[in-house]
Amino acid sequence: MKVAFFDAKPYDMPGFDRFAAGTDLEIKYFETKLSEDTVSLAAGFDAVCVFVNDTVNEGVVNRLYDLGVRVIALRCAGFNNVDTRACFGKIHVYRVPAYSPYAVAEHAMAMLLTLNRKIHKAYNRTREFNFSLSGLSGFDLHGKTVGIVGTGKIGRIFADICKGFGMHILAYDKFPVQNSGLNYVELPELFAKSHILSLHCPLTDETYHLINDDTVEMMKPGAVIINTSRGALIDTESLINGLKTQIIGGAGLDVYEEEGDLFYEDQSARIVHDDNLVRLIAMPNVIVTSHQAFLTQEALSNIAETTVDNLLRFSRGEGNPDTEVCYRCQRQESCRKERQKKCF
Ligand code: NAI
C-alpha cells in the first residue's frame, strides 16, 4: 500500500518509519499540507495520511477518489477538517481515537498554571535579572470551580488533575458519562459558576462558537478560559471583547480558529497579517501555544502505531470498527450502541 503523508514534520517520521518497517506500507512524506492545490500529489497512492490542518473538503475528497485513493488515515483524534459525508461510499476514514489523553489534559493544566502564576512573565523577568514581583500575583486553584465542557477521555483526565488540586468541578456534556461521579449541570450554570473554563468537546456544527458574545456575558467576571480542543469553539472577536472588558481574566489557547495557515510553521521572519491573533498574543493574560498539547513522546509513538495499524488492516481487507469514523453519527460509541455496526 502506497501512502502519501501530508504536512510531514521531522518529529513524525521516526515513529512512522519504525512501525512501517518490514510491512507492506510504502510511505512518501510531503512537507506540504493537503489542499485543493496539492491534492494532485496523491496520484498513484492508495492512501493519504493527514493531520489537523490539512484540508479534506468535498472537492479534495472527490479528487482523491478520482485519483484512486481509498483511505484517509488521520493521525489525530479530531476529524472536523474532513468532509466525512462526502467520503461516504467512496473513501474510508480512520483516525487515532486516543493516543495520549494525558498529554492534552496535562498541557491544559500547564497553561492554566502558567497563566495564573504568571510563569511566562517571571521567566522573562529573571532572564534580565529583574527580580521584582509586582504584577505577578495569581490565585489559589484550591477551592476554585472549574467548568469542563466535554467529559470524554481528555475532559475526564483533566477533571482528575483538577481534583488533585482541590478544585470543585462542574461538567457539561451532550452525552453525560454515567456513574462518573461528575457533577453535570447545564451550560448557563456552568458558565455562571466557573472561575475556570476548559473546553474538551469536539468541534461540530453544535459546538461552533460555543464561546460567543452571549455566553461570555454569562461568565463569572475574571474567568479564565483554556482551549486545547479546537479553535472554532471560540468566536475570537467575542474572546477579545471579553478580555478587553475584563469579563474574561485570561485565556490559554493551544488552538485558534484561523490557525490553519500559521501554526506548525516558523513565521518569525514574516509579518503576521492576522490582527486578531496578533492582538491576543500581545495581551499579557493570554498564552498561545501552537497546537502542541498532543506533543509528547508517548503520544507520537501511539499515533504512529495506530495509524500504521489502521492502514495495514485496511490493506488486508479487515478494517477496524474502533478507529473508523462513522460518517453519520460521528460517534464511535453511539454508532455501535444504536446500530450494532458502522453506519459507513
Ligand atoms: P472524546 O471523544 O473522548 O470526548 C469528547 C466528548 O465531547 C465526549 O464525551 C462527547 O460526548 C462530548 N461532546 C460531543 N458533542 C458535544 C457537545 N455538543 N457539547 C458538549 N460535549 C460534547 O474526545 P477526547 O479524546 O477527549 O478529545 C476531545 C477533543 O480534544 C477532540 O475532539 C479534539 O478536538 C481535541 N484534541 C486536541 C489535541 C491537541 O493537541 N490540542 C489533541 C487531541 C484532541
Tab-separated table of C-alpha atoms and ligand atoms in Angstrom:
chain	number	residue	atom	x	y	z
A	1	MET	CA	0.000	0.000	0.000
A	2	LYS	CA	1.393	3.362	-1.050
A	3	VAL	CA	0.729	6.198	1.371
A	4	ALA	CA	1.067	9.929	0.668
A	5	PHE	CA	1.882	11.530	4.020
A	6	PHE	CA	0.980	15.244	4.043
A	7	ASP	CA	2.218	18.010	6.355
A	8	ALA	CA	5.131	15.806	7.415
A	9	LYS	CA	7.321	17.157	10.222
A	10	PRO	CA	10.691	15.867	11.426
A	11	TYR	CA	9.109	14.600	14.644
A	12	ASP	CA	6.554	12.494	12.698
A	13	MET	CA	8.901	10.470	10.549
A	14	PRO	CA	10.962	8.354	13.012
A	15	GLY	CA	7.862	6.782	14.580
A	16	PHE	CA	6.158	6.056	11.256
A	17	ASP	CA	9.371	4.651	9.760
A	18	ARG	CA	9.805	2.421	12.819
A	19	PHE	CA	6.278	0.957	12.768
A	20	ALA	CA	6.092	0.672	8.951
A	21	ALA	CA	9.475	-1.086	8.664
A	22	GLY	CA	9.134	-4.603	7.285
A	23	THR	CA	5.452	-4.142	6.391
A	24	ASP	CA	3.715	-3.650	3.056
A	25	LEU	CA	3.439	0.088	3.635
A	26	GLU	CA	5.439	2.410	1.452
A	27	ILE	CA	5.270	5.945	2.819
A	28	LYS	CA	6.236	9.072	0.904
A	29	TYR	CA	6.486	12.202	3.029
A	30	PHE	CA	5.315	15.554	1.692
A	31	GLU	CA	6.040	18.702	3.691
A	32	THR	CA	3.094	20.495	2.114
A	33	LYS	CA	-0.393	20.329	3.560
A	34	LEU	CA	-3.155	18.581	1.650
A	35	SER	CA	-5.452	21.085	-0.056
A	36	GLU	CA	-7.183	21.644	-3.385
A	37	ASP	CA	-3.857	22.983	-4.693
A	38	THR	CA	-1.771	19.988	-3.613
A	39	VAL	CA	-4.214	17.078	-3.948
A	40	SER	CA	-2.719	16.027	-7.291
A	41	LEU	CA	0.366	14.854	-5.367
A	42	ALA	CA	-1.786	11.922	-4.219
A	43	ALA	CA	-1.884	10.462	-7.750
A	44	GLY	CA	-0.646	6.883	-7.704
A	45	PHE	CA	-1.188	6.448	-3.951
A	46	ASP	CA	-3.722	4.166	-2.252
A	47	ALA	CA	-3.986	6.219	0.920
A	48	VAL	CA	-3.318	9.668	2.303
A	49	CYS	CA	-2.207	10.339	5.850
A	50	VAL	CA	-3.277	13.762	7.126
A	51	PHE	CA	-3.207	15.912	10.251
A	52	VAL	CA	-5.380	18.589	11.846
A	53	ASN	CA	-4.755	21.447	9.418
A	54	ASP	CA	-4.902	19.549	6.140
A	55	THR	CA	-7.964	20.496	4.097
A	56	VAL	CA	-10.109	17.495	3.242
A	57	ASN	CA	-13.273	19.181	1.998
A	58	GLU	CA	-15.732	17.816	-0.564
A	59	GLY	CA	-13.637	18.984	-3.516
A	60	VAL	CA	-10.495	17.344	-2.143
A	61	VAL	CA	-12.365	14.128	-1.285
A	62	ASN	CA	-13.809	13.832	-4.795
A	63	ARG	CA	-10.426	14.491	-6.362
A	64	LEU	CA	-8.761	11.919	-4.087
A	65	TYR	CA	-11.389	9.386	-5.113
A	66	ASP	CA	-10.828	10.132	-8.806
A	67	LEU	CA	-7.095	9.650	-8.243
A	68	GLY	CA	-7.727	6.177	-6.784
A	69	VAL	CA	-7.215	6.957	-3.095
A	70	ARG	CA	-9.426	4.737	-0.950
A	71	VAL	CA	-8.301	5.554	2.595
A	72	ILE	CA	-7.798	8.731	4.582
A	73	ALA	CA	-5.755	7.959	7.686
A	74	LEU	CA	-5.965	10.828	10.151
A	75	ARG	CA	-3.034	10.828	12.534
A	76	CYS	CA	-5.091	12.704	15.122
A	77	ALA	CA	-8.340	12.291	17.066
A	78	GLY	CA	-10.416	15.212	15.761
A	79	PHE	CA	-11.777	14.900	12.226
A	80	ASN	CA	-13.633	18.194	11.766
A	81	ASN	CA	-11.360	19.022	8.811
A	82	VAL	CA	-12.657	16.015	6.837
A	83	ASP	CA	-15.968	16.130	4.980
A	84	THR	CA	-16.971	12.653	6.108
A	85	ARG	CA	-20.326	12.849	4.332
A	86	ALA	CA	-18.519	13.407	1.053
A	87	CYS	CA	-16.397	10.334	1.861
A	88	PHE	CA	-19.424	8.082	2.369
A	89	GLY	CA	-19.417	5.195	-0.090
A	90	LYS	CA	-16.117	6.323	-1.572
A	91	ILE	CA	-13.269	6.625	0.865
A	92	HIS	CA	-12.811	5.097	4.309
A	93	VAL	CA	-11.712	7.465	7.067
A	94	TYR	CA	-9.676	6.250	10.012
A	95	ARG	CA	-8.391	8.229	12.970
A	96	VAL	CA	-6.461	7.712	16.176
A	97	PRO	CA	-9.184	7.998	18.812
A	98	ALA	CA	-6.761	8.143	21.728
A	99	TYR	CA	-3.009	8.477	21.653
A	100	SER	CA	-2.387	10.185	24.910
A	101	PRO	CA	-5.296	11.954	26.521
A	102	TYR	CA	-2.867	12.606	29.381
A	103	ALA	CA	-0.678	14.726	27.096
A	104	VAL	CA	-3.551	17.071	26.256
A	105	ALA	CA	-5.026	17.222	29.760
A	106	GLU	CA	-1.592	17.905	31.257
A	107	HIS	CA	-0.983	20.673	28.708
A	108	ALA	CA	-4.321	22.256	29.639
A	109	MET	CA	-3.218	22.314	33.283
A	110	ALA	CA	0.232	23.627	32.284
A	111	MET	CA	-1.450	26.541	30.504
A	112	LEU	CA	-3.700	27.246	33.473
A	113	LEU	CA	-0.800	27.208	35.948
A	114	THR	CA	1.393	29.335	33.700
A	115	LEU	CA	-1.322	31.929	33.147
A	116	ASN	CA	-2.446	32.081	36.739
A	117	ARG	CA	1.020	32.212	38.328
A	118	LYS	CA	2.448	34.403	35.531
A	119	ILE	CA	5.323	31.996	34.888
A	120	HIS	CA	5.661	33.356	31.332
A	121	LYS	CA	6.291	36.835	32.701
A	122	ALA	CA	8.516	35.694	35.565
A	123	TYR	CA	10.674	33.661	33.160
A	124	ASN	CA	11.342	36.723	31.011
A	125	ARG	CA	11.976	38.950	34.028
A	126	THR	CA	14.547	36.779	35.747
A	127	ARG	CA	16.436	36.264	32.482
A	128	GLU	CA	17.068	40.025	32.673
A	129	PHE	CA	17.828	39.871	36.406
A	130	ASN	CA	14.563	41.682	37.144
A	131	PHE	CA	13.519	40.099	40.422
A	132	SER	CA	10.509	42.334	41.072
A	133	LEU	CA	7.264	40.571	41.986
A	134	SER	CA	4.953	43.432	41.010
A	135	GLY	CA	2.073	42.268	38.853
A	136	LEU	CA	2.832	38.575	39.339
A	137	SER	CA	0.163	37.625	41.876
A	138	GLY	CA	-2.160	34.798	40.986
A	139	PHE	CA	-4.853	32.954	42.922
A	140	ASP	CA	-5.026	29.579	44.668
A	141	LEU	CA	-6.579	26.944	42.442
A	142	HIS	CA	-7.614	25.087	45.586
A	143	GLY	CA	-11.287	25.727	46.280
A	144	LYS	CA	-11.978	27.293	42.866
A	145	THR	CA	-14.608	25.959	40.486
A	146	VAL	CA	-13.591	24.623	37.098
A	147	GLY	CA	-16.200	24.108	34.385
A	148	ILE	CA	-15.341	21.307	31.975
A	149	VAL	CA	-17.177	21.161	28.641
A	150	GLY	CA	-16.809	17.690	27.131
A	151	THR	CA	-16.133	14.838	29.543
A	152	GLY	CA	-14.637	12.305	27.166
A	153	LYS	CA	-11.166	10.870	27.604
A	154	ILE	CA	-9.315	14.182	27.915
A	155	GLY	CA	-12.002	16.042	29.853
A	156	ARG	CA	-12.213	13.293	32.499
A	157	ILE	CA	-8.429	13.173	32.963
A	158	PHE	CA	-8.402	16.960	33.268
A	159	ALA	CA	-11.135	16.616	35.910
A	160	ASP	CA	-8.975	14.140	37.843
A	161	ILE	CA	-5.997	16.513	37.692
A	162	CYS	CA	-8.199	19.363	38.944
A	163	LYS	CA	-9.485	17.171	41.789
A	164	GLY	CA	-5.853	16.713	42.834
A	165	PHE	CA	-5.624	20.483	43.181
A	166	GLY	CA	-8.686	20.539	45.436
A	167	MET	CA	-10.881	22.256	42.877
A	168	HIS	CA	-14.669	21.930	42.575
A	169	ILE	CA	-15.753	20.504	39.242
A	170	LEU	CA	-18.807	21.290	37.164
A	171	ALA	CA	-19.272	19.392	33.931
A	172	TYR	CA	-21.321	19.630	30.783
A	173	ASP	CA	-21.510	17.002	28.063
A	174	LYS	CA	-24.110	16.329	25.410
A	175	PHE	CA	-23.818	12.681	26.408
A	176	PRO	CA	-23.052	12.691	30.161
A	177	VAL	CA	-20.977	9.754	31.352
A	178	GLN	CA	-22.994	7.539	33.680
A	179	ASN	CA	-21.547	6.839	37.134
A	180	SER	CA	-18.583	9.123	36.519
A	181	GLY	CA	-19.132	10.932	39.793
A	182	LEU	CA	-19.075	14.220	37.874
A	183	ASN	CA	-21.483	16.998	38.756
A	184	TYR	CA	-23.247	17.668	35.444
A	185	VAL	CA	-25.056	20.982	35.017
A	186	GLU	CA	-26.474	22.875	32.050
A	187	LEU	CA	-24.176	25.286	30.235
A	188	PRO	CA	-25.596	28.561	31.619
A	189	GLU	CA	-24.990	27.357	35.189
A	190	LEU	CA	-21.515	26.126	34.287
A	191	PHE	CA	-20.635	29.491	32.726
A	192	ALA	CA	-22.074	31.454	35.665
A	193	LYS	CA	-20.304	29.483	38.407
A	194	SER	CA	-16.889	28.643	36.947
A	195	HIS	CA	-13.703	30.530	37.783
A	196	ILE	CA	-12.004	28.482	35.095
A	197	LEU	CA	-13.496	27.045	31.941
A	198	SER	CA	-11.755	24.277	29.991
A	199	LEU	CA	-13.012	23.078	26.614
A	200	HIS	CA	-12.692	19.382	25.737
A	201	CYS	CA	-15.560	18.736	23.312
A	202	PRO	CA	-15.164	18.187	19.564
A	203	LEU	CA	-15.841	20.901	17.014
A	204	THR	CA	-19.224	20.228	15.416
A	205	ASP	CA	-21.996	22.398	13.985
A	206	GLU	CA	-23.429	22.484	17.516
A	207	THR	CA	-20.238	23.498	19.298
A	208	TYR	CA	-19.048	26.020	16.689
A	209	HIS	CA	-18.567	29.359	18.517
A	210	LEU	CA	-19.741	27.891	21.806
A	211	ILE	CA	-17.953	30.830	23.361
A	212	ASN	CA	-19.639	33.874	21.836
A	213	ASP	CA	-20.910	37.302	22.942
A	214	ASP	CA	-23.918	35.755	24.710
A	215	THR	CA	-22.009	33.080	26.608
A	216	VAL	CA	-19.212	35.499	27.563
A	217	GLU	CA	-21.938	37.663	29.150
A	218	MET	CA	-22.956	34.686	31.317
A	219	MET	CA	-19.457	34.180	32.727
A	220	LYS	CA	-18.128	34.984	36.146
A	221	PRO	CA	-16.071	38.191	35.919
A	222	GLY	CA	-12.387	37.290	35.664
A	223	ALA	CA	-12.994	33.740	34.422
A	224	VAL	CA	-10.018	32.058	32.779
A	225	ILE	CA	-10.653	30.110	29.552
A	226	ILE	CA	-8.459	27.219	28.463
A	227	ASN	CA	-8.945	25.779	24.981
A	228	THR	CA	-6.949	22.740	23.952
A	229	SER	CA	-9.729	21.354	21.772
A	230	ARG	CA	-10.442	23.195	18.523
A	231	GLY	CA	-10.071	26.903	17.781
A	232	ALA	CA	-13.515	27.489	16.314
A	233	LEU	CA	-15.177	26.556	19.613
A	234	ILE	CA	-14.406	30.185	20.434
A	235	ASP	CA	-15.546	33.234	18.465
A	236	THR	CA	-12.254	35.122	18.559
A	237	GLU	CA	-13.889	38.568	18.362
A	238	SER	CA	-16.038	37.721	21.399
A	239	LEU	CA	-12.978	36.473	23.277
A	240	ILE	CA	-11.063	39.671	22.543
A	241	ASN	CA	-14.026	41.796	23.633
A	242	GLY	CA	-14.373	39.709	26.806
A	243	LEU	CA	-10.678	40.193	27.579
A	244	LYS	CA	-10.918	43.933	26.893
A	245	THR	CA	-13.913	44.329	29.213
A	246	GLN	CA	-12.142	42.015	31.709
A	247	ILE	CA	-15.103	39.662	31.981
A	248	ILE	CA	-12.520	37.158	30.822
A	249	GLY	CA	-9.493	37.255	33.097
A	250	GLY	CA	-7.153	35.227	30.920
A	251	ALA	CA	-7.001	32.753	28.071
A	252	GLY	CA	-4.754	29.779	27.411
A	253	LEU	CA	-5.135	28.860	23.769
A	254	ASP	CA	-3.473	25.828	22.230
A	255	VAL	CA	-5.780	26.157	19.242
A	256	TYR	CA	-7.034	29.119	17.242
A	257	GLU	CA	-9.843	29.263	14.717
A	258	GLU	CA	-7.630	30.629	11.943
A	259	GLU	CA	-4.583	28.534	12.843
A	260	GLY	CA	-4.544	26.578	9.583
A	261	ASP	CA	-2.111	28.798	7.671
A	262	LEU	CA	0.015	29.792	10.669
A	263	PHE	CA	0.548	27.051	13.212
A	264	TYR	CA	3.317	24.459	12.902
A	265	GLU	CA	5.422	26.852	10.804
A	266	ASP	CA	8.132	29.351	11.747
A	267	GLN	CA	6.529	32.718	10.987
A	268	SER	CA	9.092	34.703	12.980
A	269	ALA	CA	10.628	36.469	9.976
A	270	ARG	CA	7.268	37.366	8.443
A	271	ILE	CA	4.616	39.954	9.167
A	272	VAL	CA	1.604	38.110	10.535
A	273	HIS	CA	-1.491	39.614	8.948
A	274	ASP	CA	-3.994	38.064	11.329
A	275	ASP	CA	-4.751	41.098	13.510
A	276	ASN	CA	-6.856	39.109	15.973
A	277	LEU	CA	-4.041	36.677	16.673
A	278	VAL	CA	-1.517	39.494	16.976
A	279	ARG	CA	-3.852	41.249	19.402
A	280	LEU	CA	-4.256	38.111	21.510
A	281	ILE	CA	-0.534	37.381	21.617
A	282	ALA	CA	0.113	40.988	22.682
A	283	MET	CA	-2.121	40.628	25.743
A	284	PRO	CA	-0.281	39.847	28.990
A	285	ASN	CA	-3.008	37.490	30.180
A	286	VAL	CA	-3.132	35.355	27.040
A	287	ILE	CA	-0.864	32.438	26.223
A	288	VAL	CA	-0.893	30.893	22.779
A	289	THR	CA	0.788	27.590	22.005
A	290	SER	CA	0.896	26.182	18.512
A	291	HIS	CA	-1.487	23.207	18.788
A	292	GLN	CA	1.144	21.298	20.720
A	293	ALA	CA	-0.927	19.785	23.519
A	294	PHE	CA	-0.540	16.328	21.972
A	295	LEU	CA	3.230	16.585	21.609
A	296	THR	CA	4.746	14.011	23.929
A	297	GLN	CA	6.969	11.053	23.042
A	298	GLU	CA	4.277	8.653	24.163
A	299	ALA	CA	1.622	10.307	22.011
A	300	LEU	CA	3.809	10.414	18.887
A	301	SER	CA	4.630	6.737	19.234
A	302	ASN	CA	0.981	5.785	19.801
A	303	ILE	CA	-0.137	7.910	16.830
A	304	ALA	CA	2.328	6.190	14.505
A	305	GLU	CA	1.493	2.702	15.800
A	306	THR	CA	-2.294	3.112	15.464
A	307	THR	CA	-2.130	4.845	12.087
A	308	VAL	CA	0.144	2.170	10.623
A	309	ASP	CA	-2.158	-0.491	12.080
A	310	ASN	CA	-5.219	1.239	10.542
A	311	LEU	CA	-3.568	1.272	7.124
A	312	LEU	CA	-2.318	-2.324	7.322
A	313	ARG	CA	-5.686	-3.669	8.464
A	314	PHE	CA	-7.399	-1.851	5.607
A	315	SER	CA	-4.900	-3.219	3.102
A	316	ARG	CA	-5.640	-6.755	4.409
A	317	GLY	CA	-9.384	-6.100	3.999
A	318	GLU	CA	-10.015	-6.324	7.747
A	319	GLY	CA	-10.809	-2.741	8.702
A	320	ASN	CA	-11.103	-1.606	12.304
A	321	PRO	CA	-14.504	-0.544	13.622
A	322	ASP	CA	-12.901	1.102	16.644
A	323	THR	CA	-10.928	3.608	14.616
A	324	GLU	CA	-13.073	4.094	11.524
A	325	VAL	CA	-15.052	7.324	11.592
A	326	CYS	CA	-18.770	6.842	11.291
A	327	TYR	CA	-19.853	9.400	8.717
A	328	ARG	CA	-23.401	9.584	10.007
A	329	CYS	CA	-23.437	9.768	13.790
A	330	GLN	CA	-19.720	10.608	14.065
A	331	ARG	CA	-19.577	8.972	17.468
A	332	GLN	CA	-17.943	5.616	17.878
A	333	GLU	CA	-19.900	4.641	20.978
A	334	SER	CA	-23.366	5.727	19.905
A	335	CYS	CA	-22.842	4.229	16.484
A	336	ARG	CA	-22.075	0.832	17.953
A	337	LYS	CA	-24.819	1.039	20.515
A	338	GLU	CA	-27.611	2.161	18.248
A	339	ARG	CA	-26.841	0.322	15.062
A	340	GLN	CA	-24.629	-2.618	16.099
A	341	LYS	CA	-22.430	-1.854	13.122
A	342	LYS	CA	-20.821	1.092	11.405
A	343	CYS	CA	-23.063	3.477	9.529
A	344	PHE	CA	-20.390	3.567	6.847
B	1	NAI	P1	-13.712	12.149	23.273
B	1	NAI	O1	-14.466	11.757	22.053
B	1	NAI	O2	-13.212	11.097	24.213
B	1	NAI	O3	-14.592	13.166	24.138
B	1	NAI	C1	-15.332	14.215	23.581
B	1	NAI	C2	-16.523	14.456	24.487
B	1	NAI	O4	-17.245	15.582	23.975
B	1	NAI	C3	-17.500	13.269	24.514
B	1	NAI	O5	-17.806	12.911	25.839
B	1	NAI	C4	-18.731	13.799	23.781
B	1	NAI	O6	-19.937	13.264	24.287
B	1	NAI	C5	-18.625	15.281	24.101
B	1	NAI	N1	-19.434	16.099	23.194
B	1	NAI	C6	-19.823	15.836	21.920
B	1	NAI	N2	-20.624	16.826	21.465
B	1	NAI	C7	-20.739	17.716	22.482
B	1	NAI	C8	-21.447	18.937	22.636
B	1	NAI	N3	-22.206	19.429	21.640
B	1	NAI	N4	-21.342	19.586	23.810
B	1	NAI	C9	-20.591	19.090	24.829
B	1	NAI	N5	-19.911	17.922	24.739
B	1	NAI	C10	-19.988	17.255	23.587
B	1	NAI	O7	-12.519	13.072	22.760
B	1	NAI	P2	-11.161	13.429	23.515
B	1	NAI	O8	-10.127	12.447	23.156
B	1	NAI	O9	-11.449	13.714	24.937
B	1	NAI	O10	-10.774	14.783	22.739
B	1	NAI	C11	-11.537	15.963	22.896
B	1	NAI	C12	-11.109	16.956	21.828
B	1	NAI	O11	-9.750	17.357	22.075
B	1	NAI	C13	-11.061	16.385	20.394
B	1	NAI	O12	-12.330	16.492	19.768
B	1	NAI	C14	-10.050	17.250	19.710
B	1	NAI	O13	-10.723	18.322	19.072
B	1	NAI	C15	-9.202	17.806	20.850
B	1	NAI	N6	-7.804	17.367	20.800
B	1	NAI	C16	-6.826	18.326	20.795
B	1	NAI	C17	-5.496	17.974	20.768
B	1	NAI	C18	-4.401	18.994	20.807
B	1	NAI	O14	-3.231	18.662	20.549
B	1	NAI	N7	-4.685	20.238	21.159
B	1	NAI	C19	-5.107	16.563	20.696
B	1	NAI	C20	-6.219	15.630	20.777
B	1	NAI	C21	-7.511	16.041	20.806
